[in-house]
CSV table of C-alpha atoms in Angstrom, one decimal:
chain,number,residue,atom,x,y,z
A,972,UNK,CA,0.3,-0.1,-0.1
A,973,UNK,CA,1.5,3.5,-1.1
A,974,UNK,CA,2.4,6.0,2.0
A,975,UNK,CA,-0.9,8.4,0.3
A,976,UNK,CA,-3.4,5.3,1.5
A,977,UNK,CA,-1.5,4.6,4.7
A,978,UNK,CA,-1.4,8.1,6.2
A,979,UNK,CA,-5.4,8.2,5.0
A,980,UNK,CA,-5.9,5.2,6.8
A,981,UNK,CA,-4.0,6.5,10.0
A,982,UNK,CA,-5.8,9.8,9.9
A,983,UNK,CA,-9.1,7.5,9.7
A,984,UNK,CA,-8.4,5.4,12.6
A,985,UNK,CA,-11.3,5.7,15.0
A,986,UNK,CA,-11.3,8.0,18.0
A,987,UNK,CA,-10.3,7.1,21.7
A,988,UNK,CA,-12.6,8.0,24.7
A,989,UNK,CA,-10.6,11.4,26.0
A,990,UNK,CA,-11.3,12.6,29.9
A,991,UNK,CA,-13.3,15.9,29.7
A,992,UNK,CA,-12.3,18.9,31.6
A,993,UNK,CA,-14.5,17.6,34.2
A,994,UNK,CA,-13.1,14.8,34.6
A,995,UNK,CA,-16.0,12.7,33.0
A,996,UNK,CA,-15.1,10.4,30.2
A,997,UNK,CA,-15.9,11.7,26.4
A,998,UNK,CA,-18.9,10.4,24.8
A,999,UNK,CA,-17.4,9.1,21.2
A,1000,UNK,CA,-21.0,7.3,20.4
A,1001,UNK,CA,-22.0,10.2,17.6
A,1002,UNK,CA,-18.5,9.0,16.0
A,1003,UNK,CA,-18.7,5.6,16.1
A,1004,UNK,CA,-19.8,5.4,12.6
A,1005,UNK,CA,-16.3,7.2,11.3
A,1006,UNK,CA,-16.1,6.0,8.1
A,1007,UNK,CA,-12.8,3.9,7.2
A,1008,UNK,CA,-10.9,2.7,4.0
A,1009,UNK,CA,-11.9,0.0,2.1
A,1010,UNK,CA,-11.0,-3.0,4.5
A,1011,UNK,CA,-9.7,-4.4,0.9
A,1012,UNK,CA,-6.2,-4.9,-0.1
A,1013,UNK,CA,-5.2,-4.9,-3.8
A,1014,UNK,CA,-3.9,-8.5,-5.0
A,1015,UNK,CA,-2.6,-9.6,-8.0
A,1016,UNK,CA,-2.7,-7.2,-10.6
A,1017,UNK,CA,-4.1,-4.8,-8.6
A,1018,UNK,CA,-3.3,-1.1,-7.4
A,1019,UNK,CA,-5.4,1.7,-5.5
A,1020,UNK,CA,-6.7,3.8,-7.9
A,1021,UNK,CA,-4.5,6.3,-9.0
A,1022,UNK,CA,-7.0,9.1,-9.4
A,1023,UNK,CA,-6.3,10.8,-6.0
A,1024,UNK,CA,-2.6,11.1,-6.9
A,1025,UNK,CA,-3.0,13.0,-10.1
A,1026,UNK,CA,-3.5,16.8,-10.0
A,1027,UNK,CA,-6.7,18.5,-11.2
A,1028,UNK,CA,-5.0,19.3,-14.6
A,1029,UNK,CA,-3.9,15.8,-15.4
A,1030,UNK,CA,-7.8,15.1,-15.2
A,1031,UNK,CA,-10.6,15.2,-18.0
A,1032,UNK,CA,-12.4,17.9,-19.4
A,1033,UNK,CA,-15.3,19.1,-17.2
A,1034,UNK,CA,-18.0,18.1,-16.5
A,1035,UNK,CA,-17.0,14.6,-16.0
A,1036,UNK,CA,-19.2,11.7,-17.7
A,1037,UNK,CA,-21.3,10.1,-14.9
A,1038,UNK,CA,-19.4,6.5,-15.5
A,1039,UNK,CA,-15.8,8.2,-14.2
A,1040,UNK,CA,-15.3,6.9,-10.8
A,1041,UNK,CA,-13.5,9.5,-8.7
A,1042,UNK,CA,-13.4,7.4,-5.5
A,1043,UNK,CA,-10.3,7.1,-3.3
A,1044,UNK,CA,-11.6,3.5,-2.3
A,1045,UNK,CA,-11.8,2.3,-5.9
A,1046,UNK,CA,-9.1,-0.5,-7.0
A,1047,UNK,CA,-7.9,-0.8,-10.7
A,1048,UNK,CA,-7.7,-4.4,-11.7
A,1049,UNK,CA,-5.5,-5.3,-15.0
A,1050,UNK,CA,-7.6,-7.3,-16.9
A,1051,UNK,CA,-5.4,-8.1,-20.5
A,1052,UNK,CA,-3.8,-6.6,-23.2
A,1053,UNK,CA,-5.8,-4.7,-25.9
A,1054,UNK,CA,-3.1,-3.9,-28.3
A,1055,UNK,CA,0.6,-3.3,-28.9
A,1056,UNK,CA,1.9,-0.7,-30.4
A,1057,UNK,CA,5.3,0.8,-32.1
A,1058,UNK,CA,5.9,3.3,-28.9
A,1059,UNK,CA,2.8,2.0,-26.3
A,1060,UNK,CA,1.0,-0.6,-25.4
A,1061,UNK,CA,-2.6,-0.5,-24.5
A,1062,UNK,CA,-4.2,-2.4,-21.5
A,1063,UNK,CA,-8.1,-2.9,-20.3
A,1064,UNK,CA,-8.1,-1.5,-16.7
A,1065,UNK,CA,-11.5,-2.0,-14.4
A,1066,UNK,CA,-11.8,0.7,-11.7
A,1067,UNK,CA,-14.1,0.1,-9.2
A,1068,UNK,CA,-15.1,0.4,-5.9
A,1069,UNK,CA,-15.2,-3.0,-3.9
A,1070,UNK,CA,-18.8,-4.3,-3.3
A,1071,UNK,CA,-20.5,-0.8,-5.0
A,1072,UNK,CA,-21.8,-2.4,-8.6
A,1073,UNK,CA,-22.6,1.2,-9.3
A,1074,UNK,CA,-19.2,2.8,-9.4
A,1075,UNK,CA,-17.5,0.5,-11.7
A,1076,UNK,CA,-15.9,1.3,-15.3
A,1077,UNK,CA,-13.8,-0.2,-17.6
A,1078,UNK,CA,-10.8,2.0,-19.2
A,1079,UNK,CA,-8.0,1.4,-21.9
A,1080,UNK,CA,-4.7,1.9,-20.0
A,1081,UNK,CA,-1.9,2.9,-22.5
A,1082,UNK,CA,1.4,3.2,-21.3
A,1083,UNK,CA,4.4,4.3,-22.9
A,1084,UNK,CA,7.7,2.5,-23.4
A,1085,UNK,CA,10.8,4.5,-22.9
A,1086,UNK,CA,12.8,5.5,-25.9
A,1087,UNK,CA,15.0,2.1,-25.2
A,1088,UNK,CA,12.2,-0.4,-25.7
A,1089,UNK,CA,10.3,1.7,-28.6
A,1090,UNK,CA,10.6,1.1,-32.0
A,1091,UNK,CA,8.9,4.5,-32.9
A,1092,UNK,CA,11.6,6.6,-34.9
A,1093,UNK,CA,9.4,9.2,-36.6
A,1094,UNK,CA,8.9,11.3,-33.9
A,1095,UNK,CA,10.6,14.1,-35.3
A,1096,UNK,CA,8.1,14.6,-37.9
A,1097,UNK,CA,5.7,15.2,-35.6
A,1098,UNK,CA,7.1,17.3,-32.7
A,1099,UNK,CA,8.5,19.7,-35.2
A,1100,UNK,CA,6.9,23.1,-34.2
A,1101,UNK,CA,6.4,22.0,-30.7
A,1102,UNK,CA,8.2,23.0,-27.4
A,1103,UNK,CA,9.3,22.1,-24.1
A,1104,UNK,CA,9.0,24.5,-21.4
A,1105,UNK,CA,11.1,23.1,-18.8
A,1106,UNK,CA,15.0,24.1,-19.6
A,1107,UNK,CA,16.2,21.3,-17.2
A,1108,UNK,CA,13.9,18.8,-19.5
A,1109,UNK,CA,15.4,20.5,-23.0
A,1110,UNK,CA,18.8,19.8,-22.2
A,1111,UNK,CA,18.3,16.1,-21.2
A,1112,UNK,CA,15.9,15.6,-24.0
A,1113,UNK,CA,19.1,16.8,-25.9
A,1114,UNK,CA,22.0,14.6,-23.8
A,1115,UNK,CA,19.6,11.7,-24.4
A,1116,UNK,CA,20.2,11.1,-20.7
A,1117,UNK,CA,18.1,8.6,-18.6
A,1118,UNK,CA,16.0,11.4,-17.2
A,1119,UNK,CA,15.9,12.5,-21.1
A,1120,UNK,CA,14.5,9.1,-22.2
A,1121,UNK,CA,11.7,9.2,-19.5
A,1122,UNK,CA,10.7,12.7,-20.7
A,1123,UNK,CA,10.5,12.0,-24.2
A,1124,UNK,CA,8.3,8.9,-22.9
A,1125,UNK,CA,6.2,11.0,-20.9
A,1126,UNK,CA,6.3,13.8,-23.5
A,1127,UNK,CA,4.0,11.2,-25.8
A,1128,UNK,CA,1.4,10.8,-23.4
A,1129,UNK,CA,0.7,14.1,-22.1
A,1130,UNK,CA,1.1,15.2,-25.7
A,1131,UNK,CA,-1.8,12.6,-26.8
A,1132,UNK,CA,-3.6,13.5,-23.3
A,1133,UNK,CA,-4.0,17.2,-24.1
A,1134,UNK,CA,-4.9,15.9,-28.0
A,1135,UNK,CA,-7.6,14.1,-26.7
A,1136,UNK,CA,-9.1,17.0,-24.2
A,1137,UNK,CA,-8.9,19.7,-26.9
A,1138,UNK,CA,-10.5,17.2,-29.7
A,1139,UNK,CA,-13.1,16.7,-27.0
A,1140,UNK,CA,-14.0,19.7,-25.9
A,1141,UNK,CA,-14.8,20.3,-30.0
A,1142,UNK,CA,-16.8,17.7,-29.9
A,1143,UNK,CA,-14.6,15.3,-32.1
A,1144,UNK,CA,-15.7,11.5,-31.6
A,1145,UNK,CA,-12.3,10.5,-29.4
A,1146,UNK,CA,-12.4,8.0,-26.2
A,1147,UNK,CA,-13.3,10.8,-23.3
A,1148,UNK,CA,-9.8,11.2,-21.5
A,1149,UNK,CA,-9.8,10.5,-17.6
A,1150,UNK,CA,-6.4,10.8,-16.5
A,1151,UNK,CA,-2.7,10.9,-17.4
A,1152,UNK,CA,-0.1,10.1,-14.7
A,1153,UNK,CA,3.5,9.9,-15.5
A,1154,UNK,CA,3.8,7.5,-18.7
A,1155,UNK,CA,0.3,6.2,-18.6
A,1156,UNK,CA,-3.1,7.4,-20.4
A,1157,UNK,CA,-6.3,6.5,-19.0
A,1158,UNK,CA,-9.3,6.8,-21.2
A,1159,UNK,CA,-12.8,5.6,-22.1
A,1160,UNK,CA,-12.6,2.3,-23.3
A,1161,UNK,CA,-14.2,1.8,-26.5
A,1162,UNK,CA,-16.0,-1.6,-26.4
A,1163,UNK,CA,-18.8,-3.5,-25.1
A,1164,UNK,CA,-19.6,-4.2,-21.1
A,1165,UNK,CA,-17.9,-7.5,-21.2
A,1166,UNK,CA,-14.6,-6.6,-22.0
A,1167,UNK,CA,-14.7,-6.6,-25.7
A,1168,UNK,CA,-12.9,-3.9,-27.6
A,1169,UNK,CA,-14.8,-2.7,-31.3
A,1170,UNK,CA,-13.2,-3.6,-34.4
A,1171,UNK,CA,-11.0,-1.1,-36.2
A,1172,UNK,CA,-12.1,-0.1,-39.3
A,1173,UNK,CA,-9.7,-2.5,-41.0
A,1174,UNK,CA,-11.7,-5.2,-39.8
A,1175,UNK,CA,-15.4,-4.5,-40.6
A,1176,UNK,CA,-17.0,-5.7,-43.7
A,1177,UNK,CA,-20.2,-3.6,-44.5
A,1178,UNK,CA,-22.3,-3.1,-47.9
A,1179,UNK,CA,-21.1,-0.1,-49.8
A,1180,UNK,CA,-24.1,2.2,-48.2
A,1181,UNK,CA,-22.5,1.6,-45.0
A,1182,UNK,CA,-19.0,2.1,-46.0
A,1183,UNK,CA,-19.8,5.6,-47.6
A,1184,UNK,CA,-21.9,6.4,-44.2
A,1185,UNK,CA,-18.5,5.6,-42.3
A,1186,UNK,CA,-16.6,7.8,-45.0
A,1187,UNK,CA,-18.6,10.8,-44.2
A,1188,UNK,CA,-18.3,10.1,-40.8
A,1189,UNK,CA,-14.5,10.1,-41.0
A,1190,UNK,CA,-14.5,13.1,-43.1
A,1191,UNK,CA,-16.6,14.8,-40.4
A,1192,UNK,CA,-14.3,14.2,-37.8
A,1193,UNK,CA,-11.2,15.5,-40.3
A,1194,UNK,CA,-13.2,19.3,-40.4
A,1195,UNK,CA,-12.9,19.3,-36.9
A,1196,UNK,CA,-9.3,18.3,-36.4
A,1197,UNK,CA,-8.6,21.0,-39.8
A,1198,UNK,CA,-10.9,23.6,-38.4
A,1199,UNK,CA,-9.2,23.5,-35.3
A,1200,UNK,CA,-5.8,24.2,-37.4
A,1201,UNK,CA,-4.7,19.9,-36.6
A,1202,UNK,CA,-4.1,17.0,-38.8
A,1203,UNK,CA,-4.3,13.8,-37.3
A,1204,UNK,CA,-0.7,13.0,-39.0
A,1205,UNK,CA,-1.2,9.4,-38.7
A,1206,UNK,CA,-4.3,8.1,-40.0
A,1207,UNK,CA,-5.6,4.9,-41.5
A,1208,UNK,CA,-8.1,2.0,-40.9
A,1209,UNK,CA,-5.6,0.6,-37.9
A,1210,UNK,CA,-6.7,3.7,-35.9
A,1211,UNK,CA,-10.3,4.0,-36.5
A,1212,UNK,CA,-12.9,2.2,-34.3
A,1213,UNK,CA,-16.2,1.4,-35.1
A,1214,UNK,CA,-18.8,0.8,-32.4
A,1215,UNK,CA,-22.6,1.0,-32.4
A,1216,UNK,CA,-22.1,1.9,-36.3
A,1217,UNK,CA,-20.1,5.1,-35.1
A,1218,UNK,CA,-17.0,6.0,-36.0
A,1219,UNK,CA,-13.9,7.0,-33.0
A,1220,UNK,CA,-10.6,7.9,-33.7
A,1221,UNK,CA,-7.7,6.9,-31.5
A,1222,UNK,CA,-4.1,7.2,-31.3
A,1223,UNK,CA,-3.6,10.8,-31.0
A,1224,UNK,CA,0.0,11.3,-30.0
A,1225,UNK,CA,1.3,12.5,-32.9
A,1226,UNK,CA,-1.2,15.2,-33.8
A,1227,UNK,CA,-0.1,18.0,-35.9
A,1228,UNK,CA,-0.2,21.6,-36.2
A,1229,UNK,CA,-0.5,22.2,-39.7
A,1230,UNK,CA,0.5,25.7,-39.5
A,1231,UNK,CA,3.4,25.3,-37.3
A,1232,UNK,CA,4.9,21.8,-38.1
A,1233,UNK,CA,6.6,22.6,-41.8
A,1234,UNK,CA,5.4,19.2,-42.8
A,1235,UNK,CA,1.8,19.9,-41.7
A,1236,UNK,CA,0.3,19.9,-45.0
A,1237,UNK,CA,2.2,17.0,-46.1
A,1238,UNK,CA,0.9,14.8,-43.2
A,1239,UNK,CA,-2.9,16.3,-43.9
A,1240,UNK,CA,-2.7,15.1,-47.5
A,1241,UNK,CA,-1.2,11.5,-46.4
A,1242,UNK,CA,-4.0,10.9,-44.1
A,1243,UNK,CA,-6.1,12.3,-46.7
A,1244,UNK,CA,-4.9,10.0,-49.0
A,1245,UNK,CA,-4.6,6.9,-46.7
A,1246,UNK,CA,-8.3,7.2,-46.0
A,1247,UNK,CA,-9.5,7.6,-49.7
A,1248,UNK,CA,-7.1,4.7,-51.0
A,1249,UNK,CA,-8.7,2.5,-48.4
A,1250,UNK,CA,-12.1,2.8,-49.6
A,1251,UNK,CA,-11.6,3.1,-52.7
A,1252,UNK,CA,-10.0,-0.6,-52.8
A,1253,UNK,CA,-13.7,-1.1,-51.1
A,1254,UNK,CA,-15.3,0.1,-54.2
A,1255,UNK,CA,-16.3,3.1,-52.5
A,1256,UNK,CA,-14.5,5.4,-54.9
A,1257,UNK,CA,-13.4,8.4,-53.2
A,1258,UNK,CA,-11.0,11.6,-54.7
A,1259,UNK,CA,-7.8,12.4,-52.2
A,1260,UNK,CA,-7.3,15.4,-53.5
A,1261,UNK,CA,-11.0,16.5,-53.5
A,1262,UNK,CA,-10.9,15.7,-49.6
A,1263,UNK,CA,-7.6,17.5,-49.3
A,1264,UNK,CA,-9.4,20.6,-50.7
A,1265,UNK,CA,-11.7,20.3,-48.1
A,1266,UNK,CA,-9.7,20.0,-45.8
A,1267,UNK,CA,-7.3,23.2,-46.4
A,1268,UNK,CA,-11.0,25.1,-46.7
A,1269,UNK,CA,-11.5,24.2,-43.1
A,1270,UNK,CA,-8.6,25.2,-41.6
A,1271,UNK,CA,-8.6,28.6,-42.8
A,1272,UNK,CA,-12.5,29.1,-42.4
Protein backbone atom coordinates (compact mmCIF):
# COMPACT_ATOMS: atom_id res chain seq x y z
CA UNK A 1 0.00 0.00 0.00
CA UNK A 2 1.32 3.45 -0.84
CA UNK A 3 2.25 6.02 1.78
CA UNK A 4 -0.68 8.13 0.57
CA UNK A 5 -3.25 5.53 1.52
CA UNK A 6 -1.38 4.39 4.62
CA UNK A 7 -1.46 7.95 5.95
CA UNK A 8 -5.15 8.16 5.06
CA UNK A 9 -5.89 5.05 7.11
CA UNK A 10 -3.86 6.36 10.02
CA UNK A 11 -5.69 9.67 10.00
CA UNK A 12 -9.14 8.05 9.84
CA UNK A 13 -8.69 5.53 12.67
CA UNK A 14 -11.38 5.53 15.33
CA UNK A 15 -11.25 8.21 17.99
CA UNK A 16 -10.51 7.02 21.52
CA UNK A 17 -12.48 8.41 24.46
CA UNK A 18 -10.62 11.25 26.16
CA UNK A 19 -11.29 12.82 29.56
CA UNK A 20 -13.07 16.13 29.56
CA UNK A 21 -12.12 19.11 31.71
CA UNK A 22 -14.66 17.88 34.31
CA UNK A 23 -13.01 14.48 34.52
CA UNK A 24 -15.94 12.57 32.96
CA UNK A 25 -15.33 10.35 29.95
CA UNK A 26 -15.91 11.89 26.54
CA UNK A 27 -18.96 10.41 24.80
CA UNK A 28 -17.66 9.09 21.47
CA UNK A 29 -20.92 7.42 20.44
CA UNK A 30 -21.74 9.98 17.73
CA UNK A 31 -18.42 9.13 16.08
CA UNK A 32 -18.62 5.36 16.19
CA UNK A 33 -19.51 5.21 12.49
CA UNK A 34 -16.49 7.20 11.31
CA UNK A 35 -15.86 5.90 7.78
CA UNK A 36 -12.66 3.90 7.33
CA UNK A 37 -10.76 3.02 4.19
CA UNK A 38 -11.87 -0.02 2.24
CA UNK A 39 -11.26 -3.21 4.24
CA UNK A 40 -9.41 -4.78 1.32
CA UNK A 41 -5.88 -4.97 0.04
CA UNK A 42 -4.91 -4.94 -3.65
CA UNK A 43 -4.47 -8.46 -4.99
CA UNK A 44 -2.65 -9.74 -8.03
CA UNK A 45 -2.77 -7.31 -10.97
CA UNK A 46 -4.40 -4.70 -8.73
CA UNK A 47 -3.51 -1.32 -7.26
CA UNK A 48 -5.36 1.48 -5.52
CA UNK A 49 -6.93 3.93 -7.96
CA UNK A 50 -4.39 6.51 -9.13
CA UNK A 51 -7.10 9.17 -9.47
CA UNK A 52 -6.30 10.85 -6.10
CA UNK A 53 -2.59 10.99 -6.98
CA UNK A 54 -2.93 13.21 -10.05
CA UNK A 55 -3.44 16.97 -10.09
CA UNK A 56 -6.62 18.57 -11.48
CA UNK A 57 -4.76 19.52 -14.68
CA UNK A 58 -4.02 15.82 -15.25
CA UNK A 59 -7.71 14.89 -15.17
CA UNK A 60 -10.14 14.99 -18.05
CA UNK A 61 -12.29 17.97 -19.05
CA UNK A 62 -15.23 19.01 -16.90
CA UNK A 63 -17.96 17.99 -16.56
CA UNK A 64 -16.72 14.47 -15.93
CA UNK A 65 -18.98 11.82 -17.48
CA UNK A 66 -21.16 10.03 -14.95
CA UNK A 67 -19.29 6.75 -15.49
CA UNK A 68 -15.94 8.17 -14.31
CA UNK A 69 -15.06 6.64 -10.91
CA UNK A 70 -13.44 9.25 -8.67
CA UNK A 71 -13.53 7.44 -5.33
CA UNK A 72 -10.20 7.06 -3.53
CA UNK A 73 -11.49 3.68 -2.34
CA UNK A 74 -11.56 2.24 -5.86
CA UNK A 75 -9.23 -0.49 -7.05
CA UNK A 76 -7.65 -0.68 -10.50
CA UNK A 77 -7.58 -4.26 -11.78
CA UNK A 78 -5.62 -5.16 -14.90
CA UNK A 79 -7.67 -7.52 -17.06
CA UNK A 80 -5.39 -8.09 -20.04
CA UNK A 81 -3.77 -6.47 -23.03
CA UNK A 82 -5.80 -4.86 -25.81
CA UNK A 83 -3.12 -3.78 -28.24
CA UNK A 84 0.63 -3.60 -28.68
CA UNK A 85 2.09 -0.73 -30.65
CA UNK A 86 5.29 0.91 -31.82
CA UNK A 87 5.62 3.20 -28.84
CA UNK A 88 3.05 1.99 -26.31
CA UNK A 89 0.90 -0.91 -25.18
CA UNK A 90 -2.78 -0.64 -24.29
CA UNK A 91 -4.26 -2.65 -21.42
CA UNK A 92 -7.84 -3.23 -20.28
CA UNK A 93 -8.37 -1.91 -16.76
CA UNK A 94 -11.34 -2.10 -14.42
CA UNK A 95 -11.68 0.74 -11.92
CA UNK A 96 -14.23 -0.19 -9.29
CA UNK A 97 -15.19 0.37 -5.67
CA UNK A 98 -15.43 -3.02 -3.92
CA UNK A 99 -19.01 -4.09 -3.18
CA UNK A 100 -20.46 -1.10 -5.07
CA UNK A 101 -21.69 -2.16 -8.49
CA UNK A 102 -22.70 1.43 -9.30
CA UNK A 103 -19.06 2.53 -9.21
CA UNK A 104 -17.43 0.34 -11.82
CA UNK A 105 -16.02 1.21 -15.21
CA UNK A 106 -13.71 -0.24 -17.83
CA UNK A 107 -10.79 1.88 -19.01
CA UNK A 108 -8.09 1.63 -21.65
CA UNK A 109 -4.66 2.14 -20.06
CA UNK A 110 -2.09 3.25 -22.62
CA UNK A 111 1.45 2.92 -21.29
CA UNK A 112 4.27 4.51 -23.21
CA UNK A 113 7.63 2.78 -23.27
CA UNK A 114 10.93 4.57 -22.83
CA UNK A 115 12.86 5.35 -25.99
CA UNK A 116 15.21 2.43 -25.32
CA UNK A 117 12.28 0.01 -25.74
CA UNK A 118 10.33 1.86 -28.42
CA UNK A 119 10.45 1.32 -32.16
CA UNK A 120 8.81 4.66 -32.92
CA UNK A 121 11.55 6.34 -34.93
CA UNK A 122 9.61 9.08 -36.72
CA UNK A 123 8.89 11.28 -33.71
CA UNK A 124 10.89 14.22 -35.07
CA UNK A 125 8.47 14.52 -37.99
CA UNK A 126 5.57 15.12 -35.61
CA UNK A 127 7.26 17.19 -32.92
CA UNK A 128 8.56 19.96 -35.17
CA UNK A 129 6.99 23.20 -34.02
CA UNK A 130 6.45 21.97 -30.46
CA UNK A 131 8.33 23.41 -27.51
CA UNK A 132 9.43 22.13 -24.10
CA UNK A 133 8.92 24.69 -21.33
CA UNK A 134 11.23 23.10 -18.78
CA UNK A 135 14.83 23.99 -19.68
CA UNK A 136 16.21 21.04 -17.66
CA UNK A 137 14.01 18.71 -19.67
CA UNK A 138 15.15 20.35 -22.90
CA UNK A 139 18.81 19.75 -22.02
CA UNK A 140 18.11 16.19 -20.96
CA UNK A 141 16.31 15.47 -24.22
CA UNK A 142 19.23 16.84 -26.20
CA UNK A 143 21.75 14.73 -24.25
CA UNK A 144 19.51 11.64 -24.36
CA UNK A 145 20.25 11.03 -20.69
CA UNK A 146 18.23 8.60 -18.57
CA UNK A 147 16.11 11.53 -17.42
CA UNK A 148 15.78 12.64 -21.03
CA UNK A 149 14.50 9.23 -22.10
CA UNK A 150 11.90 9.33 -19.32
CA UNK A 151 10.90 12.85 -20.37
CA UNK A 152 10.53 11.74 -23.98
CA UNK A 153 8.16 8.91 -23.02
CA UNK A 154 6.10 11.19 -20.77
CA UNK A 155 5.94 13.83 -23.49
CA UNK A 156 4.03 11.44 -25.72
CA UNK A 157 1.50 10.53 -23.02
CA UNK A 158 0.88 14.17 -22.12
CA UNK A 159 0.72 15.16 -25.81
CA UNK A 160 -1.95 12.56 -26.43
CA UNK A 161 -3.85 13.53 -23.28
CA UNK A 162 -3.82 17.20 -24.31
CA UNK A 163 -4.94 16.30 -27.84
CA UNK A 164 -7.79 14.13 -26.57
CA UNK A 165 -8.93 16.87 -24.20
CA UNK A 166 -8.88 19.48 -26.96
CA UNK A 167 -10.72 17.31 -29.46
CA UNK A 168 -13.25 16.08 -26.89
CA UNK A 169 -14.14 19.67 -26.04
CA UNK A 170 -14.52 20.44 -29.76
CA UNK A 171 -16.95 17.55 -30.17
CA UNK A 172 -14.70 15.16 -32.08
CA UNK A 173 -15.50 11.44 -31.65
CA UNK A 174 -12.50 10.54 -29.48
CA UNK A 175 -12.38 8.42 -26.31
CA UNK A 176 -12.87 10.54 -23.21
CA UNK A 177 -9.45 11.16 -21.56
CA UNK A 178 -9.84 10.23 -17.87
CA UNK A 179 -6.37 11.10 -16.60
CA UNK A 180 -2.65 11.07 -17.34
CA UNK A 181 -0.02 10.00 -14.83
CA UNK A 182 3.59 9.99 -16.01
CA UNK A 183 3.80 7.62 -18.97
CA UNK A 184 0.31 6.16 -18.42
CA UNK A 185 -2.81 7.57 -20.06
CA UNK A 186 -6.22 6.31 -18.92
CA UNK A 187 -9.12 6.82 -21.28
CA UNK A 188 -12.61 5.62 -22.06
CA UNK A 189 -12.73 2.00 -23.18
CA UNK A 190 -14.49 1.75 -26.52
CA UNK A 191 -16.22 -1.61 -26.51
CA UNK A 192 -18.88 -3.57 -24.69
CA UNK A 193 -19.44 -4.15 -20.98
CA UNK A 194 -17.75 -7.55 -21.18
CA UNK A 195 -14.44 -6.02 -22.24
CA UNK A 196 -14.67 -6.86 -25.94
CA UNK A 197 -13.06 -3.97 -27.79
CA UNK A 198 -14.71 -2.30 -30.76
CA UNK A 199 -13.22 -3.46 -34.08
CA UNK A 200 -10.89 -1.30 -36.10
CA UNK A 201 -12.23 0.00 -39.39
CA UNK A 202 -9.74 -2.31 -41.15
CA UNK A 203 -11.65 -5.32 -39.79
CA UNK A 204 -15.13 -4.08 -40.69
CA UNK A 205 -16.99 -5.90 -43.46
CA UNK A 206 -20.01 -3.87 -44.58
CA UNK A 207 -21.90 -3.12 -47.77
CA UNK A 208 -21.12 -0.04 -49.85
CA UNK A 209 -23.89 2.06 -48.32
CA UNK A 210 -22.68 1.39 -44.77
CA UNK A 211 -19.07 2.06 -45.79
CA UNK A 212 -20.10 5.33 -47.45
CA UNK A 213 -21.71 6.40 -44.17
CA UNK A 214 -18.52 5.55 -42.26
CA UNK A 215 -16.51 7.60 -44.77
CA UNK A 216 -18.77 10.60 -44.20
CA UNK A 217 -18.25 10.27 -40.44
CA UNK A 218 -14.48 10.24 -40.95
CA UNK A 219 -14.66 13.36 -43.09
CA UNK A 220 -16.65 15.06 -40.34
CA UNK A 221 -14.05 14.28 -37.68
CA UNK A 222 -11.19 15.30 -39.99
CA UNK A 223 -13.00 18.60 -40.54
CA UNK A 224 -13.16 19.21 -36.78
CA UNK A 225 -9.41 18.62 -36.56
CA UNK A 226 -8.67 20.85 -39.55
CA UNK A 227 -10.91 23.68 -38.34
CA UNK A 228 -8.86 23.71 -35.13
CA UNK A 229 -5.64 23.82 -37.17
CA UNK A 230 -4.64 20.17 -36.73
CA UNK A 231 -4.22 16.95 -38.65
CA UNK A 232 -4.20 13.52 -37.08
CA UNK A 233 -0.87 12.87 -38.78
CA UNK A 234 -1.10 9.08 -38.94
CA UNK A 235 -4.72 8.45 -39.85
CA UNK A 236 -5.59 5.05 -41.28
CA UNK A 237 -8.12 2.24 -41.03
CA UNK A 238 -6.09 0.88 -38.11
CA UNK A 239 -6.67 3.79 -35.70
CA UNK A 240 -10.35 4.27 -36.43
CA UNK A 241 -12.76 2.17 -34.36
CA UNK A 242 -16.36 1.38 -35.27
CA UNK A 243 -18.65 0.99 -32.27
CA UNK A 244 -22.42 0.64 -32.69
CA UNK A 245 -22.15 2.07 -36.20
CA UNK A 246 -20.21 5.15 -35.09
CA UNK A 247 -16.58 5.95 -35.85
CA UNK A 248 -14.16 6.81 -33.03
CA UNK A 249 -10.61 8.00 -33.72
CA UNK A 250 -7.71 6.90 -31.49
CA UNK A 251 -3.90 7.19 -31.32
CA UNK A 252 -3.41 10.94 -31.14
CA UNK A 253 0.10 11.45 -29.69
CA UNK A 254 1.44 12.65 -33.01
CA UNK A 255 -1.34 15.19 -33.70
CA UNK A 256 0.15 17.84 -35.95
CA UNK A 257 -0.26 21.60 -36.05
CA UNK A 258 -0.60 22.08 -39.78
CA UNK A 259 0.73 25.64 -39.61
CA UNK A 260 3.51 25.45 -37.00
CA UNK A 261 4.86 22.15 -38.28
CA UNK A 262 6.74 22.59 -41.60
CA UNK A 263 5.46 19.18 -42.71
CA UNK A 264 1.94 19.74 -41.44
CA UNK A 265 0.25 20.03 -44.82
CA UNK A 266 2.12 17.00 -46.15
CA UNK A 267 0.92 14.94 -43.20
CA UNK A 268 -2.65 16.20 -43.68
CA UNK A 269 -2.42 15.21 -47.35
CA UNK A 270 -1.14 11.76 -46.38
CA UNK A 271 -4.13 11.31 -44.06
CA UNK A 272 -6.44 12.10 -46.96
CA UNK A 273 -4.66 9.66 -49.29
CA UNK A 274 -4.67 6.86 -46.70
CA UNK A 275 -8.40 7.17 -46.09
CA UNK A 276 -9.48 7.57 -49.69
CA UNK A 277 -7.29 4.71 -50.91
CA UNK A 278 -8.75 2.36 -48.29
CA UNK A 279 -12.34 3.13 -49.26
CA UNK A 280 -11.60 3.08 -52.98
CA UNK A 281 -10.16 -0.44 -52.64
CA UNK A 282 -13.55 -1.43 -51.21
CA UNK A 283 -15.48 -0.01 -54.17
CA UNK A 284 -16.37 3.25 -52.43
CA UNK A 285 -14.49 5.55 -54.76
CA UNK A 286 -13.26 8.75 -53.12
CA UNK A 287 -10.88 11.44 -54.36
CA UNK A 288 -7.98 12.25 -52.03
CA UNK A 289 -7.24 15.59 -53.68
CA UNK A 290 -10.85 16.67 -53.32
CA UNK A 291 -10.78 15.68 -49.64
CA UNK A 292 -7.49 17.53 -49.12
CA UNK A 293 -8.94 20.68 -50.68
CA UNK A 294 -11.96 20.40 -48.35
CA UNK A 295 -9.67 20.10 -45.30
CA UNK A 296 -7.62 23.10 -46.41
CA UNK A 297 -10.78 25.15 -46.74
CA UNK A 298 -11.85 24.07 -43.25
CA UNK A 299 -8.47 25.02 -41.80
CA UNK A 300 -8.67 28.54 -43.23
CA UNK A 301 -12.33 29.14 -42.53
